[in-house]
Amino acid sequence: MSTAVKAKIVTLEGHRNFRLRLVLSTLSGKPIKIVRIRSDDMNPGLRDHEVSFLRLLESVTNGTHIEISYTGTTVIYKPGIIIGGQITHNCPNTKPIGYFVEPMLYLAPFSKKKFSIVFRGLTALNDTDDAGIDALKWGILPVMEKFGVREAALHINKRGSPPLGGGEVHFVCDSLIAQPLTIHALEVPKISAIRGVAYCTRVSPSVVNRIVDAARKVLKPTGVEVNITADAWRGEQSGKSPGFGVTLVAESKKGWRIFSEGVGAAQSLPEELGEKVAYQLLEELSLSGTLGRSQLKLALTYMAIGKEDIGRIKLHKSQIDSNLIWVLRDINSIVGTEAFFKDGSDDIDPEEADFMTCAMKGIGFTSVSKKIA
């Protein structure tokens, strides 16, 4: 029995895409072994937030078996069944709540019971690639809708700015589906409006207005409607530390959204943040296909586990970087499906030269809850 199990274990190396690898393993039901986790680092092995994430996975699944080596540089993960339920998770202050929420978006629609998780910690953090809560709410949830997950929501009960946090977010997913829909997104969305939210905690509310004015000034020449909400938090709901931030979302009439976000650093000006994030949004729009860079991981995962049909999305050539290649490699290693790219420059239209079409065949995964039902 042990040799059969050993033969099936997929071995991966390094800490890159740690959460994605565990999510893919959980969805596909294939055990994985991750070796050489920061083995050459002065402080080798798993970090606090990675151990916390493993605990979270253990609490939303049943029958999951996790082995961590003495040095923390090797993890063996044998996935169980996704059961969901009501949970409270305290996140370490080394990572924002978004680090823990995002992988749950991949798992929640395929659970046996509905997800209802309360996360406590930092609602946003600077100098990190992890999405903030507003970005997940306005940028990632709409992508899930395209795949048939229509009843998922993120409620911000308390904001928590770094370093002390004190934020609270409630994630609810009422959509339980058998498998994601097959997607054919082959056009670049035409932006009809730009929306956003600028927030502050434990600082003067005028800070928010300064962020909004600076962002509006940059976005005005686009000619589309710009509507940025000012959101000043006070009292108990404003967490333990002062701070401010902004998330901007460009949306099309067909429901596609592309976002950018930023958090104010120490001694930085609100105007600088508003300008910076507005320019980031314009850059992201100019270098995006159907989806923005931060949304591709979710879309490709859903495409990989979808029906046994070929899904297609349009990408900008600049989006095909080393990060995307690593994501596709992990999907291939664990799930066993490949992505195929067709160059848009073969088309007659010269505007298509900067784009490629990514096609992927789903593996026909079916949710455990639907198998039992």
mmCIF file of C-alpha atoms in Angstrom:
data_model
loop_
_atom_site.group_PDB
_atom_site.id
_atom_site.type_symbol
_atom_site.label_atom_id
_atom_site.label_comp_id
_atom_site.label_asym_id
_atom_site.label_seq_id
_atom_site.Cartn_x
_atom_site.Cartn_y
_atom_site.Cartn_z
ATOM 1 C CA MET A 1 0.000 0.000 0.000
ATOM 2 C CA SER A 2 2.774 2.410 0.958
ATOM 3 C CA THR A 3 4.610 1.898 -2.359
ATOM 4 C CA ALA A 4 1.422 2.679 -4.302
ATOM 5 C CA VAL A 5 0.955 5.879 -2.325
ATOM 6 C CA LYS A 6 4.635 6.810 -2.750
ATOM 7 C CA ALA A 7 4.392 6.384 -6.511
ATOM 8 C CA LYS A 8 1.516 8.853 -6.681
ATOM 9 C CA ILE A 9 3.139 11.627 -4.618
ATOM 10 C CA VAL A 10 4.128 14.620 -6.747
ATOM 11 C CA THR A 11 7.463 16.086 -5.589
ATOM 12 C CA LEU A 12 7.989 19.839 -5.971
ATOM 13 C CA GLU A 13 10.867 22.073 -4.949
ATOM 14 C CA GLY A 14 11.109 25.426 -3.157
ATOM 15 C CA HIS A 15 8.660 27.809 -1.483
ATOM 16 C CA ARG A 16 7.421 29.457 -4.702
ATOM 17 C CA ASN A 17 3.626 29.158 -5.223
ATOM 18 C CA PHE A 18 3.329 27.433 -1.829
ATOM 19 C CA ARG A 19 -0.398 28.187 -1.423
ATOM 20 C CA LEU A 20 -1.286 27.395 -5.044
ATOM 21 C CA ARG A 21 0.428 23.999 -4.879
ATOM 22 C CA LEU A 22 -1.523 23.043 -1.746
ATOM 23 C CA VAL A 23 -4.798 24.291 -3.291
ATOM 24 C CA LEU A 24 -4.214 22.303 -6.511
ATOM 25 C CA SER A 25 -3.380 19.233 -4.427
ATOM 26 C CA THR A 26 -6.605 19.657 -2.407
ATOM 27 C CA LEU A 27 -8.771 20.111 -5.522
ATOM 28 C CA SER A 28 -7.214 17.229 -7.481
ATOM 29 C CA GLY A 29 -6.922 14.908 -4.470
ATOM 30 C CA LYS A 30 -3.251 14.190 -5.283
ATOM 31 C CA PRO A 31 -0.719 14.142 -2.414
ATOM 32 C CA ILE A 32 2.359 16.356 -2.822
ATOM 33 C CA LYS A 33 5.784 16.619 -1.244
ATOM 34 C CA ILE A 34 7.514 20.015 -1.223
ATOM 35 C CA VAL A 35 11.269 19.792 -0.591
ATOM 36 C CA ARG A 36 14.133 22.310 -0.183
ATOM 37 C CA ILE A 37 11.931 25.054 1.312
ATOM 38 C CA ARG A 38 14.445 27.924 1.776
ATOM 39 C CA SER A 39 17.130 25.295 2.467
ATOM 40 C CA ASP A 40 19.945 27.746 1.557
ATOM 41 C CA ASP A 41 18.470 30.595 3.610
ATOM 42 C CA MET A 42 19.969 31.868 6.882
ATOM 43 C CA ASN A 43 16.555 31.111 8.391
ATOM 44 C CA PRO A 44 15.546 27.876 6.597
ATOM 45 C CA GLY A 45 12.141 26.221 6.402
ATOM 46 C CA LEU A 46 8.546 27.379 6.653
ATOM 47 C CA ARG A 47 7.587 30.866 7.848
ATOM 48 C CA ASP A 48 4.882 31.589 10.453
ATOM 49 C CA HIS A 49 2.312 32.563 7.828
ATOM 50 C CA GLU A 50 2.887 29.336 5.861
ATOM 51 C CA VAL A 51 2.349 27.187 8.962
ATOM 52 C CA SER A 52 -0.768 29.258 9.735
ATOM 53 C CA PHE A 53 -2.029 28.602 6.194
ATOM 54 C CA LEU A 54 -1.496 24.836 6.636
ATOM 55 C CA ARG A 55 -3.587 25.023 9.844
ATOM 56 C CA LEU A 56 -6.323 26.867 7.940
ATOM 57 C CA LEU A 57 -6.360 24.169 5.233
ATOM 58 C CA GLU A 58 -6.587 21.515 7.936
ATOM 59 C CA SER A 59 -9.629 23.232 9.462
ATOM 60 C CA VAL A 60 -11.606 23.528 6.162
ATOM 61 C CA THR A 61 -10.902 19.919 5.134
ATOM 62 C CA ASN A 62 -11.523 16.514 6.687
ATOM 63 C CA GLY A 63 -8.916 13.756 6.601
ATOM 64 C CA THR A 64 -5.988 15.950 5.569
ATOM 65 C CA HIS A 65 -2.600 14.621 6.694
ATOM 66 C CA ILE A 66 0.342 17.044 6.980
ATOM 67 C CA GLU A 67 3.930 16.098 7.838
ATOM 68 C CA ILE A 68 6.576 18.787 8.391
ATOM 69 C CA SER A 69 10.240 17.796 8.710
ATOM 70 C CA TYR A 70 12.258 18.717 11.817
ATOM 71 C CA THR A 71 13.991 21.605 10.007
ATOM 72 C CA GLY A 72 10.760 22.732 8.303
ATOM 73 C CA THR A 73 12.325 22.435 4.829
ATOM 74 C CA THR A 74 10.112 19.514 3.702
ATOM 75 C CA VAL A 75 6.317 19.225 3.786
ATOM 76 C CA ILE A 76 4.264 16.163 2.840
ATOM 77 C CA TYR A 77 0.622 17.054 2.211
ATOM 78 C CA LYS A 78 -2.056 14.383 1.709
ATOM 79 C CA PRO A 79 -5.347 16.177 1.018
ATOM 80 C CA GLY A 80 -8.711 15.295 2.512
ATOM 81 C CA ILE A 81 -12.245 16.308 1.537
ATOM 82 C CA ILE A 82 -13.188 20.023 1.462
ATOM 83 C CA ILE A 83 -15.917 20.382 4.101
ATOM 84 C CA GLY A 84 -16.019 24.159 4.791
ATOM 85 C CA GLY A 85 -18.192 25.214 7.710
ATOM 86 C CA GLN A 86 -17.922 28.066 10.239
ATOM 87 C CA ILE A 87 -14.380 28.921 11.317
ATOM 88 C CA THR A 88 -12.445 31.805 12.886
ATOM 89 C CA HIS A 89 -8.812 32.160 11.809
ATOM 90 C CA ASN A 90 -6.255 34.480 13.428
ATOM 91 C CA CYS A 91 -3.681 35.558 10.841
ATOM 92 C CA PRO A 92 -0.095 36.458 11.832
ATOM 93 C CA ASN A 93 0.861 40.096 11.211
ATOM 94 C CA THR A 94 3.619 39.125 8.767
ATOM 95 C CA LYS A 95 1.025 38.782 5.983
ATOM 96 C CA PRO A 96 -2.277 40.528 5.190
ATOM 97 C CA ILE A 97 -5.612 38.721 5.513
ATOM 98 C CA GLY A 98 -5.754 38.560 1.696
ATOM 99 C CA TYR A 99 -2.900 35.995 1.754
ATOM 100 C CA PHE A 100 -5.255 33.586 3.560
ATOM 101 C CA VAL A 101 -8.549 34.595 1.913
ATOM 102 C CA GLU A 102 -7.430 34.239 -1.724
ATOM 103 C CA PRO A 103 -6.762 30.444 -1.636
ATOM 104 C CA MET A 104 -10.138 29.944 0.070
ATOM 105 C CA LEU A 105 -11.797 31.480 -3.030
ATOM 106 C CA TYR A 106 -10.383 28.569 -5.050
ATOM 107 C CA LEU A 107 -11.739 25.922 -2.643
ATOM 108 C CA ALA A 108 -15.040 27.309 -1.296
ATOM 109 C CA PRO A 109 -17.328 26.618 -4.324
ATOM 110 C CA PHE A 110 -16.417 22.902 -4.282
ATOM 111 C CA SER A 111 -17.006 22.275 -0.595
ATOM 112 C CA LYS A 112 -19.437 19.880 1.068
ATOM 113 C CA LYS A 113 -20.867 22.672 3.254
ATOM 114 C CA LYS A 114 -20.976 26.439 2.809
ATOM 115 C CA PHE A 115 -17.891 28.418 3.826
ATOM 116 C CA SER A 116 -18.235 31.056 6.559
ATOM 117 C CA ILE A 117 -14.805 32.126 7.810
ATOM 118 C CA VAL A 118 -13.911 35.107 9.996
ATOM 119 C CA PHE A 119 -10.300 36.231 9.510
ATOM 120 C CA ARG A 120 -8.537 38.528 11.985
ATOM 121 C CA GLY A 121 -5.342 40.473 11.264
ATOM 122 C CA LEU A 122 -4.040 43.089 8.795
ATOM 123 C CA THR A 123 -6.527 44.039 6.066
ATOM 124 C CA ALA A 124 -3.719 45.455 3.886
ATOM 125 C CA LEU A 125 0.062 45.508 3.850
ATOM 126 C CA ASN A 126 2.664 47.376 1.848
ATOM 127 C CA ASP A 127 5.561 45.787 -0.103
ATOM 128 C CA THR A 128 3.762 42.521 -0.749
ATOM 129 C CA ASP A 129 2.319 40.785 -3.796
ATOM 130 C CA ASP A 130 -0.707 39.582 -1.829
ATOM 131 C CA ALA A 131 -4.013 41.174 -2.743
ATOM 132 C CA GLY A 132 -5.751 43.429 -0.225
ATOM 133 C CA ILE A 133 -9.339 42.777 0.812
ATOM 134 C CA ASP A 134 -10.829 45.492 -1.430
ATOM 135 C CA ALA A 135 -8.901 44.106 -4.410
ATOM 136 C CA LEU A 136 -10.263 40.609 -3.735
ATOM 137 C CA LYS A 137 -13.786 41.966 -3.268
ATOM 138 C CA TRP A 138 -13.905 44.156 -6.396
ATOM 139 C CA GLY A 139 -11.341 42.410 -8.603
ATOM 140 C CA ILE A 140 -11.287 38.649 -7.930
ATOM 141 C CA LEU A 141 -14.900 37.825 -6.938
ATOM 142 C CA PRO A 142 -16.213 39.098 -10.343
ATOM 143 C CA VAL A 143 -13.847 36.618 -12.069
ATOM 144 C CA MET A 144 -15.407 33.821 -10.003
ATOM 145 C CA GLU A 145 -18.835 34.954 -11.259
ATOM 146 C CA LYS A 146 -17.702 34.330 -14.841
ATOM 147 C CA PHE A 147 -17.000 30.714 -13.863
ATOM 148 C CA GLY A 148 -20.451 30.259 -12.295
ATOM 149 C CA VAL A 149 -19.699 31.122 -8.637
ATOM 150 C CA ARG A 150 -22.331 33.809 -8.093
ATOM 151 C CA GLU A 151 -22.910 33.821 -4.347
ATOM 152 C CA ALA A 152 -19.613 34.679 -2.682
ATOM 153 C CA ALA A 153 -19.069 37.770 -0.535
ATOM 154 C CA LEU A 154 -16.397 39.482 1.558
ATOM 155 C CA HIS A 155 -17.553 41.710 4.428
ATOM 156 C CA ILE A 156 -15.059 44.060 6.088
ATOM 157 C CA ASN A 157 -16.138 44.271 9.746
ATOM 158 C CA LYS A 158 -13.011 46.141 10.899
ATOM 159 C CA ARG A 159 -10.067 47.682 9.078
ATOM 160 C CA GLY A 160 -6.606 46.784 10.357
ATOM 161 C CA SER A 161 -3.590 48.807 9.222
ATOM 162 C CA PRO A 162 0.023 47.701 9.787
ATOM 163 C CA PRO A 163 1.878 47.086 12.043
ATOM 164 C CA LEU A 164 -0.627 46.066 14.759
ATOM 165 C CA GLY A 165 -3.615 45.146 12.573
ATOM 166 C CA GLY A 166 -6.823 44.501 14.466
ATOM 167 C CA GLY A 167 -8.884 44.062 11.291
ATOM 168 C CA GLU A 168 -11.685 41.559 10.778
ATOM 169 C CA VAL A 169 -13.055 40.155 7.514
ATOM 170 C CA HIS A 170 -15.934 37.722 7.027
ATOM 171 C CA PHE A 171 -15.811 35.485 3.938
ATOM 172 C CA VAL A 172 -19.062 33.754 2.950
ATOM 173 C CA CYS A 173 -19.587 31.447 -0.028
ATOM 174 C CA ASP A 174 -23.139 30.192 -0.610
ATOM 175 C CA SER A 175 -22.510 28.875 -4.152
ATOM 176 C CA LEU A 176 -21.739 25.158 -4.141
ATOM 177 C CA ILE A 177 -21.149 24.026 -7.728
ATOM 178 C CA ALA A 178 -20.055 20.708 -9.243
ATOM 179 C CA GLN A 179 -17.410 22.253 -11.506
ATOM 180 C CA PRO A 180 -16.505 25.653 -13.001
ATOM 181 C CA LEU A 181 -18.026 26.737 -16.313
ATOM 182 C CA THR A 182 -15.881 26.634 -19.459
ATOM 183 C CA ILE A 183 -14.810 30.146 -20.385
ATOM 184 C CA HIS A 184 -14.189 31.727 -23.809
ATOM 185 C CA ALA A 185 -12.912 35.251 -23.185
ATOM 186 C CA LEU A 186 -11.319 36.366 -26.422
ATOM 187 C CA GLU A 187 -11.776 40.116 -26.433
ATOM 188 C CA VAL A 188 -10.063 42.906 -24.552
ATOM 189 C CA PRO A 189 -12.755 44.600 -22.442
ATOM 190 C CA LYS A 190 -13.663 48.216 -23.235
ATOM 191 C CA ILE A 191 -13.598 50.166 -19.979
ATOM 192 C CA SER A 192 -16.847 52.008 -19.222
ATOM 193 C CA ALA A 193 -16.181 53.267 -15.665
ATOM 194 C CA ILE A 194 -13.496 53.485 -12.996
ATOM 195 C CA ARG A 195 -14.570 52.939 -9.410
ATOM 196 C CA GLY A 196 -12.618 52.695 -6.221
ATOM 197 C CA VAL A 197 -12.426 53.043 -2.487
ATOM 198 C CA ALA A 198 -9.961 55.193 -0.525
ATOM 199 C CA TYR A 199 -9.890 54.418 3.196
ATOM 200 C CA CYS A 200 -8.100 55.592 6.312
ATOM 201 C CA THR A 201 -7.905 54.333 9.902
ATOM 202 C CA ARG A 202 -7.071 56.422 12.969
ATOM 203 C CA VAL A 203 -5.963 59.465 10.930
ATOM 204 C CA SER A 204 -7.769 62.653 9.865
ATOM 205 C CA PRO A 205 -10.618 61.963 7.365
ATOM 206 C CA SER A 206 -9.187 64.721 5.140
ATOM 207 C CA VAL A 207 -6.452 62.226 4.146
ATOM 208 C CA VAL A 208 -9.014 60.228 2.161
ATOM 209 C CA ASN A 209 -10.176 63.285 0.214
ATOM 210 C CA ARG A 210 -6.572 64.095 -0.694
ATOM 211 C CA ILE A 211 -6.076 60.562 -2.079
ATOM 212 C CA VAL A 212 -9.330 60.782 -4.077
ATOM 213 C CA ASP A 213 -8.493 64.199 -5.577
ATOM 214 C CA ALA A 214 -4.998 63.112 -6.649
ATOM 215 C CA ALA A 215 -6.292 59.898 -8.268
ATOM 216 C CA ARG A 216 -9.138 61.739 -10.040
ATOM 217 C CA LYS A 217 -6.693 64.246 -11.536
ATOM 218 C CA VAL A 218 -4.700 61.418 -13.168
ATOM 219 C CA LEU A 219 -7.765 59.470 -14.361
ATOM 220 C CA LYS A 220 -9.781 62.431 -15.690
ATOM 221 C CA PRO A 221 -8.204 62.382 -19.213
ATOM 222 C CA THR A 222 -9.492 58.805 -19.756
ATOM 223 C CA GLY A 223 -12.938 60.281 -20.436
ATOM 224 C CA VAL A 224 -14.834 57.597 -18.498
ATOM 225 C CA GLU A 225 -16.855 58.100 -15.323
ATOM 226 C CA VAL A 226 -14.612 58.080 -12.224
ATOM 227 C CA ASN A 227 -16.292 57.340 -8.896
ATOM 228 C CA ILE A 228 -14.032 56.846 -5.856
ATOM 229 C CA THR A 229 -15.684 56.364 -2.462
ATOM 230 C CA ALA A 230 -14.167 58.032 0.616
ATOM 231 C CA ASP A 231 -14.186 55.588 3.517
ATOM 232 C CA ALA A 232 -12.926 56.978 6.859
ATOM 233 C CA TRP A 233 -12.981 54.431 9.711
ATOM 234 C CA ARG A 234 -13.236 55.499 13.348
ATOM 235 C CA GLY A 235 -13.374 53.983 16.820
ATOM 236 C CA GLU A 236 -13.416 50.231 17.411
ATOM 237 C CA GLN A 237 -13.816 49.406 13.715
ATOM 238 C CA SER A 238 -10.597 51.185 12.720
ATOM 239 C CA GLY A 239 -8.184 48.606 14.153
ATOM 240 C CA LYS A 240 -5.088 49.287 16.249
ATOM 241 C CA SER A 241 -2.832 51.348 13.955
ATOM 242 C CA PRO A 242 -3.113 54.512 11.847
ATOM 243 C CA GLY A 243 -2.932 54.058 8.075
ATOM 244 C CA PHE A 244 -4.502 54.745 4.691
ATOM 245 C CA GLY A 245 -4.838 53.072 1.303
ATOM 246 C CA VAL A 246 -6.717 53.013 -1.991
ATOM 247 C CA THR A 247 -8.007 50.417 -4.448
ATOM 248 C CA LEU A 248 -9.063 51.391 -7.987
ATOM 249 C CA VAL A 249 -11.075 49.170 -10.331
ATOM 250 C CA ALA A 250 -11.671 49.699 -14.047
ATOM 251 C CA GLU A 251 -14.809 47.890 -15.195
ATOM 252 C CA SER A 252 -16.413 47.062 -18.522
ATOM 253 C CA LYS A 253 -20.116 46.739 -19.335
ATOM 254 C CA LYS A 254 -19.684 42.963 -19.662
ATOM 255 C CA GLY A 255 -18.488 42.697 -16.048
ATOM 256 C CA TRP A 256 -14.727 42.318 -16.548
ATOM 257 C CA ARG A 257 -12.614 44.227 -14.029
ATOM 258 C CA ILE A 258 -8.970 45.181 -13.749
ATOM 259 C CA PHE A 259 -7.606 46.683 -10.527
ATOM 260 C CA SER A 260 -4.643 48.327 -8.827
ATOM 261 C CA GLU A 261 -4.105 49.033 -5.143
ATOM 262 C CA GLY A 262 -1.690 50.635 -2.714
ATOM 263 C CA VAL A 263 -1.146 51.259 0.989
ATOM 264 C CA GLY A 264 0.429 54.417 2.422
ATOM 265 C CA ALA A 265 3.982 53.863 3.677
ATOM 266 C CA ALA A 266 5.374 55.622 6.759
ATOM 267 C CA GLN A 267 5.901 59.370 6.175
ATOM 268 C CA SER A 268 4.399 59.194 2.667
ATOM 269 C CA LEU A 269 1.902 61.735 1.338
ATOM 270 C CA PRO A 270 -1.706 60.757 0.512
ATOM 271 C CA GLU A 271 -1.427 62.639 -2.824
ATOM 272 C CA GLU A 272 1.573 60.522 -3.840
ATOM 273 C CA LEU A 273 -0.344 57.320 -3.115
ATOM 274 C CA GLY A 274 -3.418 58.448 -5.096
ATOM 275 C CA GLU A 275 -1.276 59.389 -8.108
ATOM 276 C CA LYS A 276 0.850 56.237 -7.952
ATOM 277 C CA VAL A 277 -2.115 53.822 -7.810
ATOM 278 C CA ALA A 278 -3.951 55.701 -10.604
ATOM 279 C CA TYR A 279 -0.893 55.441 -12.880
ATOM 280 C CA GLN A 280 -0.543 51.760 -11.919
ATOM 281 C CA LEU A 281 -4.135 51.172 -13.039
ATOM 282 C CA LEU A 282 -3.507 52.839 -16.415
ATOM 283 C CA GLU A 283 -0.348 50.759 -16.878
ATOM 284 C CA GLU A 284 -2.172 47.551 -15.916
ATOM 285 C CA LEU A 285 -4.910 48.381 -18.454
ATOM 286 C CA SER A 286 -2.373 48.939 -21.222
ATOM 287 C CA LEU A 287 -0.639 45.614 -20.453
ATOM 288 C CA SER A 288 -3.694 43.387 -19.891
ATOM 289 C CA GLY A 289 -5.703 41.038 -22.038
ATOM 290 C CA THR A 290 -9.134 39.969 -20.810
ATOM 291 C CA LEU A 291 -7.837 39.739 -17.240
ATOM 292 C CA GLY A 292 -5.269 41.577 -15.139
ATOM 293 C CA ARG A 293 -2.070 39.906 -13.969
ATOM 294 C CA SER A 294 -3.399 39.256 -10.429
ATOM 295 C CA GLN A 295 -6.521 37.476 -11.731
ATOM 296 C CA LEU A 296 -4.801 34.966 -14.012
ATOM 297 C CA LYS A 297 -3.902 32.437 -11.314
ATOM 298 C CA LEU A 298 -7.547 31.936 -10.298
ATOM 299 C CA ALA A 299 -8.763 31.823 -13.913
ATOM 300 C CA LEU A 300 -6.148 29.245 -14.984
ATOM 301 C CA THR A 301 -6.860 27.058 -11.927
ATOM 302 C CA TYR A 302 -10.608 27.076 -12.672
ATOM 303 C CA MET A 303 -9.904 26.338 -16.361
ATOM 304 C CA ALA A 304 -7.695 23.375 -15.383
ATOM 305 C CA ILE A 305 -10.327 21.740 -13.153
ATOM 306 C CA GLY A 306 -13.296 22.593 -15.407
ATOM 307 C CA LYS A 307 -15.321 20.357 -17.726
ATOM 308 C CA GLU A 308 -13.492 18.220 -20.293
ATOM 309 C CA ASP A 309 -13.744 21.029 -22.782
ATOM 310 C CA ILE A 310 -11.273 23.615 -24.023
ATOM 311 C CA GLY A 311 -11.467 27.042 -22.361
ATOM 312 C CA ARG A 312 -9.710 30.069 -23.863
ATOM 313 C CA ILE A 313 -8.621 33.472 -22.601
ATOM 314 C CA LYS A 314 -6.772 36.333 -24.268
ATOM 315 C CA LEU A 315 -3.485 37.425 -22.697
ATOM 316 C CA HIS A 316 -1.173 40.354 -23.338
ATOM 317 C CA LYS A 317 2.337 39.155 -24.218
ATOM 318 C CA SER A 318 3.793 41.057 -21.247
ATOM 319 C CA GLN A 319 1.671 38.881 -18.911
ATOM 320 C CA ILE A 320 3.527 35.754 -20.020
ATOM 321 C CA ASP A 321 6.401 36.096 -17.556
ATOM 322 C CA SER A 322 8.301 33.734 -15.253
ATOM 323 C CA ASN A 323 5.515 33.868 -12.609
ATOM 324 C CA LEU A 324 2.889 32.675 -15.101
ATOM 325 C CA ILE A 325 5.206 29.928 -16.389
ATOM 326 C CA TRP A 326 5.702 28.652 -12.824
ATOM 327 C CA VAL A 327 1.922 28.635 -12.265
ATOM 328 C CA LEU A 328 1.399 26.633 -15.475
ATOM 329 C CA ARG A 329 4.199 24.219 -14.517
ATOM 330 C CA ASP A 330 2.594 23.559 -11.130
ATOM 331 C CA ILE A 331 -0.829 23.057 -12.753
ATOM 332 C CA ASN A 332 0.756 20.578 -15.182
ATOM 333 C CA SER A 333 2.684 18.717 -12.427
ATOM 334 C CA ILE A 334 -0.257 18.364 -10.033
ATOM 335 C CA VAL A 335 -3.450 18.495 -12.129
ATOM 336 C CA GLY A 336 -1.953 17.077 -15.328
ATOM 337 C CA THR A 337 -3.231 19.504 -17.959
ATOM 338 C CA GLU A 338 -1.242 21.820 -20.246
ATOM 339 C CA ALA A 339 -1.802 25.305 -21.636
ATOM 340 C CA PHE A 340 -1.398 26.032 -25.355
ATOM 341 C CA PHE A 341 -0.618 29.506 -26.706
ATOM 342 C CA LYS A 342 -1.565 30.887 -30.109
ATOM 343 C CA ASP A 343 0.184 34.046 -31.265
ATOM 344 C CA GLY A 344 -2.161 36.915 -32.113
ATOM 345 C CA SER A 345 0.334 38.408 -34.588
ATOM 346 C CA ASP A 346 -0.741 35.716 -37.088
ATOM 347 C CA ASP A 347 -4.057 37.576 -37.449
ATOM 348 C CA ILE A 348 -4.719 40.205 -40.102
ATOM 349 C CA ASP A 349 -5.584 42.861 -37.493
ATOM 350 C CA PRO A 350 -2.326 44.650 -36.477
ATOM 351 C CA GLU A 351 -3.798 45.466 -33.035
ATOM 352 C CA GLU A 352 -3.716 41.739 -32.217
ATOM 353 C CA ALA A 353 0.092 41.577 -32.474
ATOM 354 C CA ASP A 354 0.563 42.246 -28.732
ATOM 355 C CA PHE A 355 -1.811 39.466 -27.651
ATOM 356 C CA MET A 356 -1.873 35.680 -27.407
ATOM 357 C CA THR A 357 -4.698 33.204 -26.855
ATOM 358 C CA CYS A 358 -4.217 30.705 -24.030
ATOM 359 C CA ALA A 359 -6.209 27.465 -24.434
ATOM 360 C CA MET A 360 -6.528 24.801 -21.751
ATOM 361 C CA LYS A 361 -8.514 21.567 -21.525
ATOM 362 C CA GLY A 362 -10.239 20.892 -18.198
ATOM 363 C CA ILE A 363 -9.741 17.572 -16.386
ATOM 364 C CA GLY A 364 -13.465 17.097 -15.671
ATOM 365 C CA PHE A 365 -13.095 17.467 -11.886
ATOM 366 C CA THR A 366 -16.335 17.051 -9.922
ATOM 367 C CA SER A 367 -16.905 18.481 -6.459
ATOM 368 C CA VAL A 368 -16.937 15.905 -3.640
ATOM 369 C CA SER A 369 -20.259 17.251 -2.341
ATOM 370 C CA LYS A 370 -21.855 16.558 -5.722
ATOM 371 C CA LYS A 371 -20.377 13.044 -5.919
ATOM 372 C CA ILE A 372 -21.969 12.097 -2.595
ATOM 373 C CA ALA A 373 -25.273 13.795 -3.470
#
